[in-house]
Coordinates of C-alpha atoms and ligand atoms in Angstrom, one line a residue:
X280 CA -38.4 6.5 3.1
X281 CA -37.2 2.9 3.2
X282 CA -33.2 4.3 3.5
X283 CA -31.9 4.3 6.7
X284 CA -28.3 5.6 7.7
X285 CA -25.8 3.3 8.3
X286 CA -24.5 4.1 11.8
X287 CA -21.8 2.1 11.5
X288 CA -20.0 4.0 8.3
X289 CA -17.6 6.0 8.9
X290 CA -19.7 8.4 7.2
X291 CA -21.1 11.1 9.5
X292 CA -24.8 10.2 9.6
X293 CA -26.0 13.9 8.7
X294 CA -23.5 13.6 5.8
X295 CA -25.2 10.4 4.7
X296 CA -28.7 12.2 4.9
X297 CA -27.5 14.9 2.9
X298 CA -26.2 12.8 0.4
X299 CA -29.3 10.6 0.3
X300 CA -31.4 13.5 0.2
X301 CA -29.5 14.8 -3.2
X302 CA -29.4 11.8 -5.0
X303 CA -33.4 11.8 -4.3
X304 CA -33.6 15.3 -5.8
X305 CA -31.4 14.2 -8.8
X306 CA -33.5 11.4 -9.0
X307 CA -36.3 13.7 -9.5
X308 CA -38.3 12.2 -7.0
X309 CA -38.0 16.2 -5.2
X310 CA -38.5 18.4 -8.4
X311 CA -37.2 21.3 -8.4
X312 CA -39.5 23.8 -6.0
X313 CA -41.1 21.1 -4.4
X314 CA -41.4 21.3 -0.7
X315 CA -39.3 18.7 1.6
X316 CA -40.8 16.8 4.5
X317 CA -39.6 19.1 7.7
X318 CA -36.9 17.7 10.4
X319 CA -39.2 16.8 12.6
X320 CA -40.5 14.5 10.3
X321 CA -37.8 13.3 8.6
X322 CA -35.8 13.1 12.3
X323 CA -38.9 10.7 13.2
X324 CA -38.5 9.0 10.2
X325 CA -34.9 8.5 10.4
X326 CA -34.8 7.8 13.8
X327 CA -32.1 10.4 14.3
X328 CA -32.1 13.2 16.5
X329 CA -33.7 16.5 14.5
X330 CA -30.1 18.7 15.3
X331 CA -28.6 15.8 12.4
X332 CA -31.6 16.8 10.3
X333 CA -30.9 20.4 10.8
X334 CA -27.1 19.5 9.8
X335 CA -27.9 17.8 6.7
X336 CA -30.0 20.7 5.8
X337 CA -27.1 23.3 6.0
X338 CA -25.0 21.0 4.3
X339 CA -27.3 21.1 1.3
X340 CA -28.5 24.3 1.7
X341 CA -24.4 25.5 1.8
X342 CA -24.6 23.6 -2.0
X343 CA -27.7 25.6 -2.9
X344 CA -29.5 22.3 -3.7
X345 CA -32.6 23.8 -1.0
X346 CA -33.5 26.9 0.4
X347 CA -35.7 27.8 3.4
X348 CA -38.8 30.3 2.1
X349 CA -40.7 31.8 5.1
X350 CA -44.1 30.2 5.7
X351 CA -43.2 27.2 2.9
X352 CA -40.5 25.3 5.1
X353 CA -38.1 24.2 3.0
X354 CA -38.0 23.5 -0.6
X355 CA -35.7 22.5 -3.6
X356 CA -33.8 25.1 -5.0
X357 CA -35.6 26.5 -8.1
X358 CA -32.0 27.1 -10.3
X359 CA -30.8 23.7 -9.5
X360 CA -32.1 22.6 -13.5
X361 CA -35.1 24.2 -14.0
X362 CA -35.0 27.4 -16.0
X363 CA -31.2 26.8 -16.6
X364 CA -30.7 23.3 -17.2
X365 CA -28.1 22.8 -14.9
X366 CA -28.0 19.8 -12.7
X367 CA -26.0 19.2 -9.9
X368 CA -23.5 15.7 -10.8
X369 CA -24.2 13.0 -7.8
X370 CA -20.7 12.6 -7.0
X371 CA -21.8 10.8 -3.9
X372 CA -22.9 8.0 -6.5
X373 CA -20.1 8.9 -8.9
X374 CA -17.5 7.6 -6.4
X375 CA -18.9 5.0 -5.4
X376 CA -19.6 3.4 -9.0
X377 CA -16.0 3.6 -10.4
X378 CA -14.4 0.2 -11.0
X379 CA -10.8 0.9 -9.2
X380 CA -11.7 0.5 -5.5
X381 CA -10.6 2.5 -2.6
X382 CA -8.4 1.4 -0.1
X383 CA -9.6 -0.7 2.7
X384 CA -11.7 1.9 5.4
X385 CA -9.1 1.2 8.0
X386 CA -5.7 1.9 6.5
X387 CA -7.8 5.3 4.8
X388 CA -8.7 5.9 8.6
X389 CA -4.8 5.5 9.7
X390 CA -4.1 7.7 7.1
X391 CA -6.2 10.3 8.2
X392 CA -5.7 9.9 11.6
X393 CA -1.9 10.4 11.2
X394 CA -2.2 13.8 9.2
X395 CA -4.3 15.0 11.7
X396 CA -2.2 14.6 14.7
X397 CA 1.0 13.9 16.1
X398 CA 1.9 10.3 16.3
X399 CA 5.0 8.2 16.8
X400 CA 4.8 6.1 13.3
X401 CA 4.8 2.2 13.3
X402 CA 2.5 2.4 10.6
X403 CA 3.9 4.1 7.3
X404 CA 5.8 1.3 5.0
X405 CA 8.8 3.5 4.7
X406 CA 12.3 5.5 5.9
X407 CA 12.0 8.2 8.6
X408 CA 13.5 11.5 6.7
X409 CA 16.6 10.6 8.8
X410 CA 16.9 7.1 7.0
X411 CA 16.3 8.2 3.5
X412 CA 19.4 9.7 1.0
X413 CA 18.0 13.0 0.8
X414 CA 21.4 14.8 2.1
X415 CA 22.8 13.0 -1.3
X416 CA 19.8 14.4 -3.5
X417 CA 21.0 18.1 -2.4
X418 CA 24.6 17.0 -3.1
X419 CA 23.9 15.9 -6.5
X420 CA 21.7 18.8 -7.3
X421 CA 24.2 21.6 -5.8
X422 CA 27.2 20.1 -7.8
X423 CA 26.0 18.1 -10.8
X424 CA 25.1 19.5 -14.0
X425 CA 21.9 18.4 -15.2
X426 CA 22.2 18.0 -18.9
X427 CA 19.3 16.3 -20.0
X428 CA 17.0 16.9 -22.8
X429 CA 13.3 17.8 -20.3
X430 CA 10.8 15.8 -22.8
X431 CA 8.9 13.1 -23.9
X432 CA 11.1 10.2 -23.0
X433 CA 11.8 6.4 -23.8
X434 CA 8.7 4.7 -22.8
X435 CA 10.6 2.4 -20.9
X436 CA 12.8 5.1 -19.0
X437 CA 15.7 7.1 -19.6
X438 CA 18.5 4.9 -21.2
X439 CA 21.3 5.7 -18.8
X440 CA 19.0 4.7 -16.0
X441 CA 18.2 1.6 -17.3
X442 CA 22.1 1.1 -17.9
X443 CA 22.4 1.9 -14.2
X444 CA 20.0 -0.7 -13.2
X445 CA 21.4 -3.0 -15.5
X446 CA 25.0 -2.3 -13.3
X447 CA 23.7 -2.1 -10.3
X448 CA 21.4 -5.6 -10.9
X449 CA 25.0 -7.1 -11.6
X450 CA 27.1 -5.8 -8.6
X451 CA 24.0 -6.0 -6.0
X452 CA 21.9 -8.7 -7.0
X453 CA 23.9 -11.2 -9.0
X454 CA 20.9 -10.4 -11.6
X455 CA 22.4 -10.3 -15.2
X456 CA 19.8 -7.8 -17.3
X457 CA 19.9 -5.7 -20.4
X458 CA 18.8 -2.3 -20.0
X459 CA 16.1 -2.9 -23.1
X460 CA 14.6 -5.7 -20.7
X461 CA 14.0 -2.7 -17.9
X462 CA 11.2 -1.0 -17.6
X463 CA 11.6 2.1 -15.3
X464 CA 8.3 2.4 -13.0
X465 CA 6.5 4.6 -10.6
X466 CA 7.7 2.8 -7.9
X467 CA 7.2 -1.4 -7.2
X468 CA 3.3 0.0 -6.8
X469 CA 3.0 1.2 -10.5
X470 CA 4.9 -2.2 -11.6
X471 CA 2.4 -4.5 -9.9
X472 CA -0.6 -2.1 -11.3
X473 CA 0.9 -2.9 -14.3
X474 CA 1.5 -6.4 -14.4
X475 CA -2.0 -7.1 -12.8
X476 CA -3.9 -4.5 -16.0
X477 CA -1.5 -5.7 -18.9
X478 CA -0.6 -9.9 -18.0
X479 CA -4.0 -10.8 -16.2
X480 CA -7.7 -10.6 -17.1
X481 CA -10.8 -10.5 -15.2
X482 CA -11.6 -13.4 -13.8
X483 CA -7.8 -15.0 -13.9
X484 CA -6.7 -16.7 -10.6
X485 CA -3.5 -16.0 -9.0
X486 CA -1.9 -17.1 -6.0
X487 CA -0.2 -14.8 -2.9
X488 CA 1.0 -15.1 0.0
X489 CA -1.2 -15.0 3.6
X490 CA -0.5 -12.7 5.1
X491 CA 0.7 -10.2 2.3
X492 CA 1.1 -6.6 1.0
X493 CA -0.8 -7.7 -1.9
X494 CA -3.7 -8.6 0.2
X495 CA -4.1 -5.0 1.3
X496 CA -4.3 -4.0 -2.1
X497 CA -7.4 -3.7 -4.0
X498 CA -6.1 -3.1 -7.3
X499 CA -6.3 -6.9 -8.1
X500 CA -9.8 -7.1 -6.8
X501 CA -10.5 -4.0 -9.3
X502 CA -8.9 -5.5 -12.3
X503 CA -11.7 -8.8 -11.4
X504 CA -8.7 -11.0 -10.3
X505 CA -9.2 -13.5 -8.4
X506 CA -6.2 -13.9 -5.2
X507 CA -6.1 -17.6 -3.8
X508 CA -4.0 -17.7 -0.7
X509 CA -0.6 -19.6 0.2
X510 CA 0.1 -19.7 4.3
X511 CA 3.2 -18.5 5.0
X512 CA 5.4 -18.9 8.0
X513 CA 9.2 -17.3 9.2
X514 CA 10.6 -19.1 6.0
X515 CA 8.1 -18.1 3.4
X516 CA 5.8 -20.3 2.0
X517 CA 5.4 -23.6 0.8
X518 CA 5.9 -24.4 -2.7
X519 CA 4.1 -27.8 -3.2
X520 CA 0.8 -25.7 -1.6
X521 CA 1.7 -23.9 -5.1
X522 CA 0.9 -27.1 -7.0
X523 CA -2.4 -27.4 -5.1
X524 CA -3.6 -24.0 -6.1
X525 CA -2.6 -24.7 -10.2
X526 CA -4.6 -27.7 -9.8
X527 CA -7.8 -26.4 -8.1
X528 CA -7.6 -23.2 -9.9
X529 CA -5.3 -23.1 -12.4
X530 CA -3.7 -20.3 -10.7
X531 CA -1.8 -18.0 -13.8
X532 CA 0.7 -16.3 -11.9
X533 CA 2.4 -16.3 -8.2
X534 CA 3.2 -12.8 -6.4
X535 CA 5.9 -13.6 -3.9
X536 CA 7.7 -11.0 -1.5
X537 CA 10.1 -13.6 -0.8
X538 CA 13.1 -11.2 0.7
X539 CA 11.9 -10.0 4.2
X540 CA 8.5 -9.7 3.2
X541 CA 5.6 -6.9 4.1
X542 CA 4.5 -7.4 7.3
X543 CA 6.3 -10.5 8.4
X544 CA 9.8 -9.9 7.9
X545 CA 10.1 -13.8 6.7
X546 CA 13.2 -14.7 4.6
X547 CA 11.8 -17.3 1.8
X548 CA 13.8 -20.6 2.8
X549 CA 16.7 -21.9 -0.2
X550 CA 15.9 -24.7 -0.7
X551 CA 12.0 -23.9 -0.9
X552 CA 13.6 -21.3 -3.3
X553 CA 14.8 -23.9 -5.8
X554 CA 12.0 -26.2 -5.8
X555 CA 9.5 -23.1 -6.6
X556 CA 11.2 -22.0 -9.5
X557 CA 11.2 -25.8 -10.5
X558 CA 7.2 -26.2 -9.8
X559 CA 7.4 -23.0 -12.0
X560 CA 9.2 -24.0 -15.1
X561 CA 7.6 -27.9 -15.0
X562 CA 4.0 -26.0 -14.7
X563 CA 4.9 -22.4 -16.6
X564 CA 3.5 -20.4 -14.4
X565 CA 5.1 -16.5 -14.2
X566 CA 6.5 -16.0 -10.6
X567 CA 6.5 -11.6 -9.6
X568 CA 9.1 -11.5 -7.4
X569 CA 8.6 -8.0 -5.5
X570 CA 11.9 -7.0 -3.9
X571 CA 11.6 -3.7 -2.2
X572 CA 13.8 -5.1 0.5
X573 CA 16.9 -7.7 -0.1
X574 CA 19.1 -4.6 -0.1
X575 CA 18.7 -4.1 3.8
X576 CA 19.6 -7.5 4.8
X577 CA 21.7 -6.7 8.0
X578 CA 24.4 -9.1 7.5
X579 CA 25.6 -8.0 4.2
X580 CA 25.2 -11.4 3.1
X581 CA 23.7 -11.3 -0.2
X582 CA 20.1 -12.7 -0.2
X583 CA 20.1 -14.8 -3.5
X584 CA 16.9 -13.5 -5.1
X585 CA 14.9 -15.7 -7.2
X586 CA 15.4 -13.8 -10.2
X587 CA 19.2 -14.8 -9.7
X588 CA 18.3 -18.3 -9.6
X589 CA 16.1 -17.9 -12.7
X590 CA 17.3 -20.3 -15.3
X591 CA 14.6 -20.4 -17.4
X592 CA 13.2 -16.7 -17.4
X593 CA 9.9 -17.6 -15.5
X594 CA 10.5 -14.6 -13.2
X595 CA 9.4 -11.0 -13.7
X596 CA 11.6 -8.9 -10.9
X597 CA 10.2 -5.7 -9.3
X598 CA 12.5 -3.7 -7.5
X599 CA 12.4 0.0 -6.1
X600 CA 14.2 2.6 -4.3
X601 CA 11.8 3.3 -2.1
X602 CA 13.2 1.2 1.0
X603 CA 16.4 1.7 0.5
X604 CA 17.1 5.6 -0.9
X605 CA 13.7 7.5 -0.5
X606 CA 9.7 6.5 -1.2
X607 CA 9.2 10.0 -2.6
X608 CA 11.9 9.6 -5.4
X609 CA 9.3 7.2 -6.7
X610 CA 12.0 4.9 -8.5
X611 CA 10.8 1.3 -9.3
X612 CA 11.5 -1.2 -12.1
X613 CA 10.7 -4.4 -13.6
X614 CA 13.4 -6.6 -15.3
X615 CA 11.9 -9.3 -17.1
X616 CA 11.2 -10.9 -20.9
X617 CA 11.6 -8.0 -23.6
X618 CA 8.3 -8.7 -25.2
X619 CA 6.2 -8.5 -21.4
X620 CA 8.4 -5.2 -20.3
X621 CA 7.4 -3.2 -24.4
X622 CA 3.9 -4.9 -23.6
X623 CA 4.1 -2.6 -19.8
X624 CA 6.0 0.0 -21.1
X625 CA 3.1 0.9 -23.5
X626 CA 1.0 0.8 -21.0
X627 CA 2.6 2.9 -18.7
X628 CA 2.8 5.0 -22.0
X629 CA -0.9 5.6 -22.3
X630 CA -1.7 5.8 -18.5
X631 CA 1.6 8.9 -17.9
X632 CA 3.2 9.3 -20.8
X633 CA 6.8 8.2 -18.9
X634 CA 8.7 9.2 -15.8
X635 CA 9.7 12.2 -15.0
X636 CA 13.0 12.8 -15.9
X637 CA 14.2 14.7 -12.8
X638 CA 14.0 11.7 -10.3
X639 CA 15.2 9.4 -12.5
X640 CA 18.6 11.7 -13.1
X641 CA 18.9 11.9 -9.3
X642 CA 18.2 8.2 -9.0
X643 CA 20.9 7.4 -11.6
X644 CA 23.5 9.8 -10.5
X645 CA 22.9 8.6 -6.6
X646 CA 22.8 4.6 -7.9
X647 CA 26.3 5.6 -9.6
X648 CA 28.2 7.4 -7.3
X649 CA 30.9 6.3 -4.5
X650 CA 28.1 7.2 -1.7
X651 CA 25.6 5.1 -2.4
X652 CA 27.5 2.1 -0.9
X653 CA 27.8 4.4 1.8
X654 CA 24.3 5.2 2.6
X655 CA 23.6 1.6 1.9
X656 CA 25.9 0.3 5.1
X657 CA 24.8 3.3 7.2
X658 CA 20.9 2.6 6.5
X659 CA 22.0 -1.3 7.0
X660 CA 23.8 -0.3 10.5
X661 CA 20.8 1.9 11.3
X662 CA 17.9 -0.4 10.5
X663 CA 19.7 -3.3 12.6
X664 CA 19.8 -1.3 15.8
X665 CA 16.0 0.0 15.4
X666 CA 15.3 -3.7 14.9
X667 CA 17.5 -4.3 18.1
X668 CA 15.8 -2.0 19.9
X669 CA 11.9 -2.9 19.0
X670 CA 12.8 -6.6 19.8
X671 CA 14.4 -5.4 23.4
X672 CA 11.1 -3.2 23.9
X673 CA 9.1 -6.3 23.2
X674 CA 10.5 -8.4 25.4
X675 CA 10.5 -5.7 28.1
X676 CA 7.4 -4.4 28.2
X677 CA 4.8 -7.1 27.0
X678 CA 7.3 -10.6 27.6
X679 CA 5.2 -13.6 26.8
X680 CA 2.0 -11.9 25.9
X681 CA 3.5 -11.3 22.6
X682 CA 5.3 -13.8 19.8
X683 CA 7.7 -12.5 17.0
X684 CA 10.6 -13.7 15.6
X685 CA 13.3 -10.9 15.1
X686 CA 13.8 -10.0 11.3
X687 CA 17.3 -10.0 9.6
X688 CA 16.2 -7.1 7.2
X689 CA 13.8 -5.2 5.8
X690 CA 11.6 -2.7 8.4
X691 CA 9.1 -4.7 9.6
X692 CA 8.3 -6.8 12.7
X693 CA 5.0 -9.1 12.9
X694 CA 3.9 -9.4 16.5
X695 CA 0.8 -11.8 17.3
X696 CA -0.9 -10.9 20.8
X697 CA -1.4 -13.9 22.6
X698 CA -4.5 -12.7 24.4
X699 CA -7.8 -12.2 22.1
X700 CA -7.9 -8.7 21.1
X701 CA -10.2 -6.7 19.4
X702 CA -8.3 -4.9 16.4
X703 CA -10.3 -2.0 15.5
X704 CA -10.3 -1.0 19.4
X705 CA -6.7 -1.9 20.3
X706 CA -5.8 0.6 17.2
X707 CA -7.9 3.4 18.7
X708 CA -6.8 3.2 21.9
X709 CA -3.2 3.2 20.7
X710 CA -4.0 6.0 18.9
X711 CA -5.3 8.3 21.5
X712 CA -2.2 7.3 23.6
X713 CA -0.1 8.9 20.6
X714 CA 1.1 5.3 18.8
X715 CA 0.0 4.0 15.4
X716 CA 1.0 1.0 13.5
X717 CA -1.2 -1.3 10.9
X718 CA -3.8 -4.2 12.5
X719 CA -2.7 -7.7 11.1
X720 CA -5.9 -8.6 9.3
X721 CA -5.3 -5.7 6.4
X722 CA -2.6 -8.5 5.5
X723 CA -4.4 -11.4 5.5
X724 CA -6.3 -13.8 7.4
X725 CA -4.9 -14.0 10.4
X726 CA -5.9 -12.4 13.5
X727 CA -4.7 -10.9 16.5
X728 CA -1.5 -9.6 14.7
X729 CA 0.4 -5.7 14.4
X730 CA 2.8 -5.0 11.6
X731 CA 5.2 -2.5 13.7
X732 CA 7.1 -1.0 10.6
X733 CA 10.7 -0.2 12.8
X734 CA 12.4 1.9 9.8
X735 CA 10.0 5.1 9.9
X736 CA 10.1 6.1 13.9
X737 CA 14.0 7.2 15.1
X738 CA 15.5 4.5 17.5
X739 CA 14.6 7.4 20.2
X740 CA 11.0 6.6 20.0
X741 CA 10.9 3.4 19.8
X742 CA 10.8 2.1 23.3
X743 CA 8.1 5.0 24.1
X744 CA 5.7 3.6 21.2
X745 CA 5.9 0.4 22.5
X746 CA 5.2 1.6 26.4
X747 CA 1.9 3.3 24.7
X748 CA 1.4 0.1 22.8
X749 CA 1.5 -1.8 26.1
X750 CA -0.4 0.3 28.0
X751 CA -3.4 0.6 24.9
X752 CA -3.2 -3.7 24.8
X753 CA -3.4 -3.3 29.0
X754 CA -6.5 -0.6 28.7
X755 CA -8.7 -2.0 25.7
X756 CA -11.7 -4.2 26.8
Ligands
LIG609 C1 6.2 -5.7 -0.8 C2 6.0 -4.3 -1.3 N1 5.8 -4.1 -2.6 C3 5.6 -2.9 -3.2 C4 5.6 -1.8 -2.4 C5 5.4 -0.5 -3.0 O1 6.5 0.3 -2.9 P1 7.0 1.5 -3.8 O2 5.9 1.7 -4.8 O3 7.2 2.7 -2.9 O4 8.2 1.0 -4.4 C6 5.7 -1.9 -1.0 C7 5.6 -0.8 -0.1 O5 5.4 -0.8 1.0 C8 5.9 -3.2 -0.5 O6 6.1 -3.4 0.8

């Protein structure tokens, strides 16, 4: 055998053997009843020690893909095809030949690592339960009458939350829209998947910001886009670096997260504001704006979106309810050009037939009603004192080995460590002191960065995350 396991997967070794073993068997290269080499050759041939061997063997054998015959050693199950022509699917290769790509291997491992035990969250991108509006969600549903019709619905959402949004645009956003230019989403997630499968073809360039949520996200690497990247810093990025990317790569659209953006917390500058959406009209390129986050600005002032600024409609707005009512209600929108959102909206048509109607009642009950303005201050008043208190542990415990600058919204804090660290083993060892949070470079280039999301873990917690945090950047080699 030429294969050899990879020991640096995350892939158990005796898991890869297995796997590699069965696709050798569907392969045909081990017909059915022929005899396998034994462990102690294969463990010599593999290099691996022969209890892995024995392993891989019970893992297949637990499939009935081999069985173990006295005096024969062990051989490839009879029934797999032959006499009934059944054979086993590789999933193994199945998964991995798909075109949408899985999530980077270290945000699947956070993931994991956080369902598994019991850790103080800096990691997820989202409210802790006390945050979120769910108290209003059991109000509305223990006193409203839900009258809607439960079926097929508009394919661009129910028409009295789109008139919502189309209120609530106007009051919140200084964003005049028409409900028939909404298009009700799955979340700001489901809008980008959409913009990127519908608006952009394989191969297309587009520009985003470094660091950026977008980076973490395959789904334009899937859909054969290609990302070119504008360096950002605590006022956004720089719009003539926009003109340099048209010209080198005639970039077709720019994804900006201009309103405390994921991870840095950066508030796009005004003025930089103005001239983008000019270097947008004069070249017509689309601007996304993706606005999870303008709602949480701490001040109350209102953060003058680009899409308000948007004289010549080259903006398509994302918005969503995830950051400022609850992820879970999985509300999003896009407001943009009719003609783009029908273009989405059948789309989103084909890939889930519509939303559900349920969340979107809640969501446009809760959007209408006297307490949403309510929640809004309280999260506002909330997420300011976590911030407060993540900067004070910062300063505390890790003083000048550390440089942030203190957000004025939104739930994240970017936080370079000065010394050189070594990401992958400064997350485990934060993780076995019982803290996790999300290593810089799933954002981006740059390195030697933490996004320490401060909206998900209760103020209480805070300081002790950072002490583990300090003492995991004191203990890693
Ligand atoms: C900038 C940005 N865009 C989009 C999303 C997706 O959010 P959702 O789909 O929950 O609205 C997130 C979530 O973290 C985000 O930070």
């Amino acid at each position: 055998m030429d294969w050899k396991p990879n020991r640096h997967s995350s892939i158990p070794v005796y898991k890869q053997i297995a796997a590699h073993i069965e696709q050798l068997i569907s392969n045909g290269e081990y017909p059915a009843g022929s005899v396998l080499p034994s462990e102690r050759a294969l463990s010599k041939e593999l290099q691996v020690n022969r209890s892995t061997i024995v392993a891989a063997f019970e893992e297949l054998r637990a499939l009935g893909i081999i069985e173990s015959l006295q005096g024969k050693g062990t051989i490839v199950s009879k029934n797999i095809w032959g006499g009934t022509n059944r054979r086993i699917p590789n999933w193994e290769k199945l998964i991995e030949t798909g075109s949408f790509l899985p999530n980077p291997s270290m945000m699947r491992t956070i993931r994991k690592e956080m369902y598994h035990q019991d850790l103080i969250d800096l990691a997820s991108g989202e409210l802790s339960p006390e945050l979120s509006a769910s108290p209003y969600f059991r109000k509305i549903l223990a006193t409203e009458d839900f009258t809607y019709h439960v079926g097929y619905d508009h394919p661009q959402g129910n028409l009295n939350l789109r008139q919502t949004i189309a209120q609530h645009l106007k009051e919140y956003r200084n964003i005049s829209a028409t409900p028939s230019s909404i298009l009700v989403t799955s979340g700001a997630q489901q809008a980008l998947y959409l913009i990127v499968q519908c608006l952009l073809q394989n191969g297309d360039a587009v520009a985003i910001e470094d660091p950026s949520y977008c980076y973490s996200l395959p789904l334009f690497k899937s859909a054969g886009i290609r990302s070119f990247l504008l360096p950002s810093d605590e006022q956004g990025v720089d719009p003539e670096d926009i003109i340099d990317l048209y010209k080198k790569h005639r970039i077709k659209m720019v994804f900006l997260n201009p309103n405390f953006q994921n991870p840095t917390g950066s508030l796009l500058h005004i003025d930089r504001r103005k001239r983008i959406l000019e270097i947008s009209s004069y070249y017509g390129i689309p601007i996304v704006e993706d606005d999870p986050y303008s709602l949480t600005a701490f001040d109350q002032t209102k953060v003058p979106t680009l899409k308000s600024l948007d004289q010549n409609g080259t903006v398509l707005y994302i918005s969503s309810l995830s950051k400022i009512v609850a992820s879970g209600l999985r509300i999003g929108w896009i407001f943009g050009p009719q003609k783009a959102i029908e273009r989405l909206a059948d789309a989103k048509q084909q890939i889930d037939f519509g939303h559900s109607i349920i969340p979107e009642w809640v969501a446009k009950q809760f959007l209408s009603s006297e307490d949403f303005p309510i929640h809004l201050q309280k999260l506002r008043n909330s997420l300011a004192c976590n911030r407060d208190k993540i900067v004070f542990s910062l300063h505390d415990l890790l003083g000048d080995q550390v440089e942030f600058f203190a957000p004025d919204g939104g739930i994240h804090l970017w936080c370079k460590v000065k010394s050189e660290i070594d990401e992958q083993q400064l997350l485990n060892e934060s993780i076995r002191r019982g803290v996790v949070y999300v290593p810089g470079s799933i954002f981006g280039t740059k390195k030697g960065y933490a996004r320490f999301t401060f909206g998900r873990a209760s103020e209480d917690h805070i300081y002790d995350a950072m002490t583990r945090f300090s003492e995991a950047l004191r203990h890693h080699v």
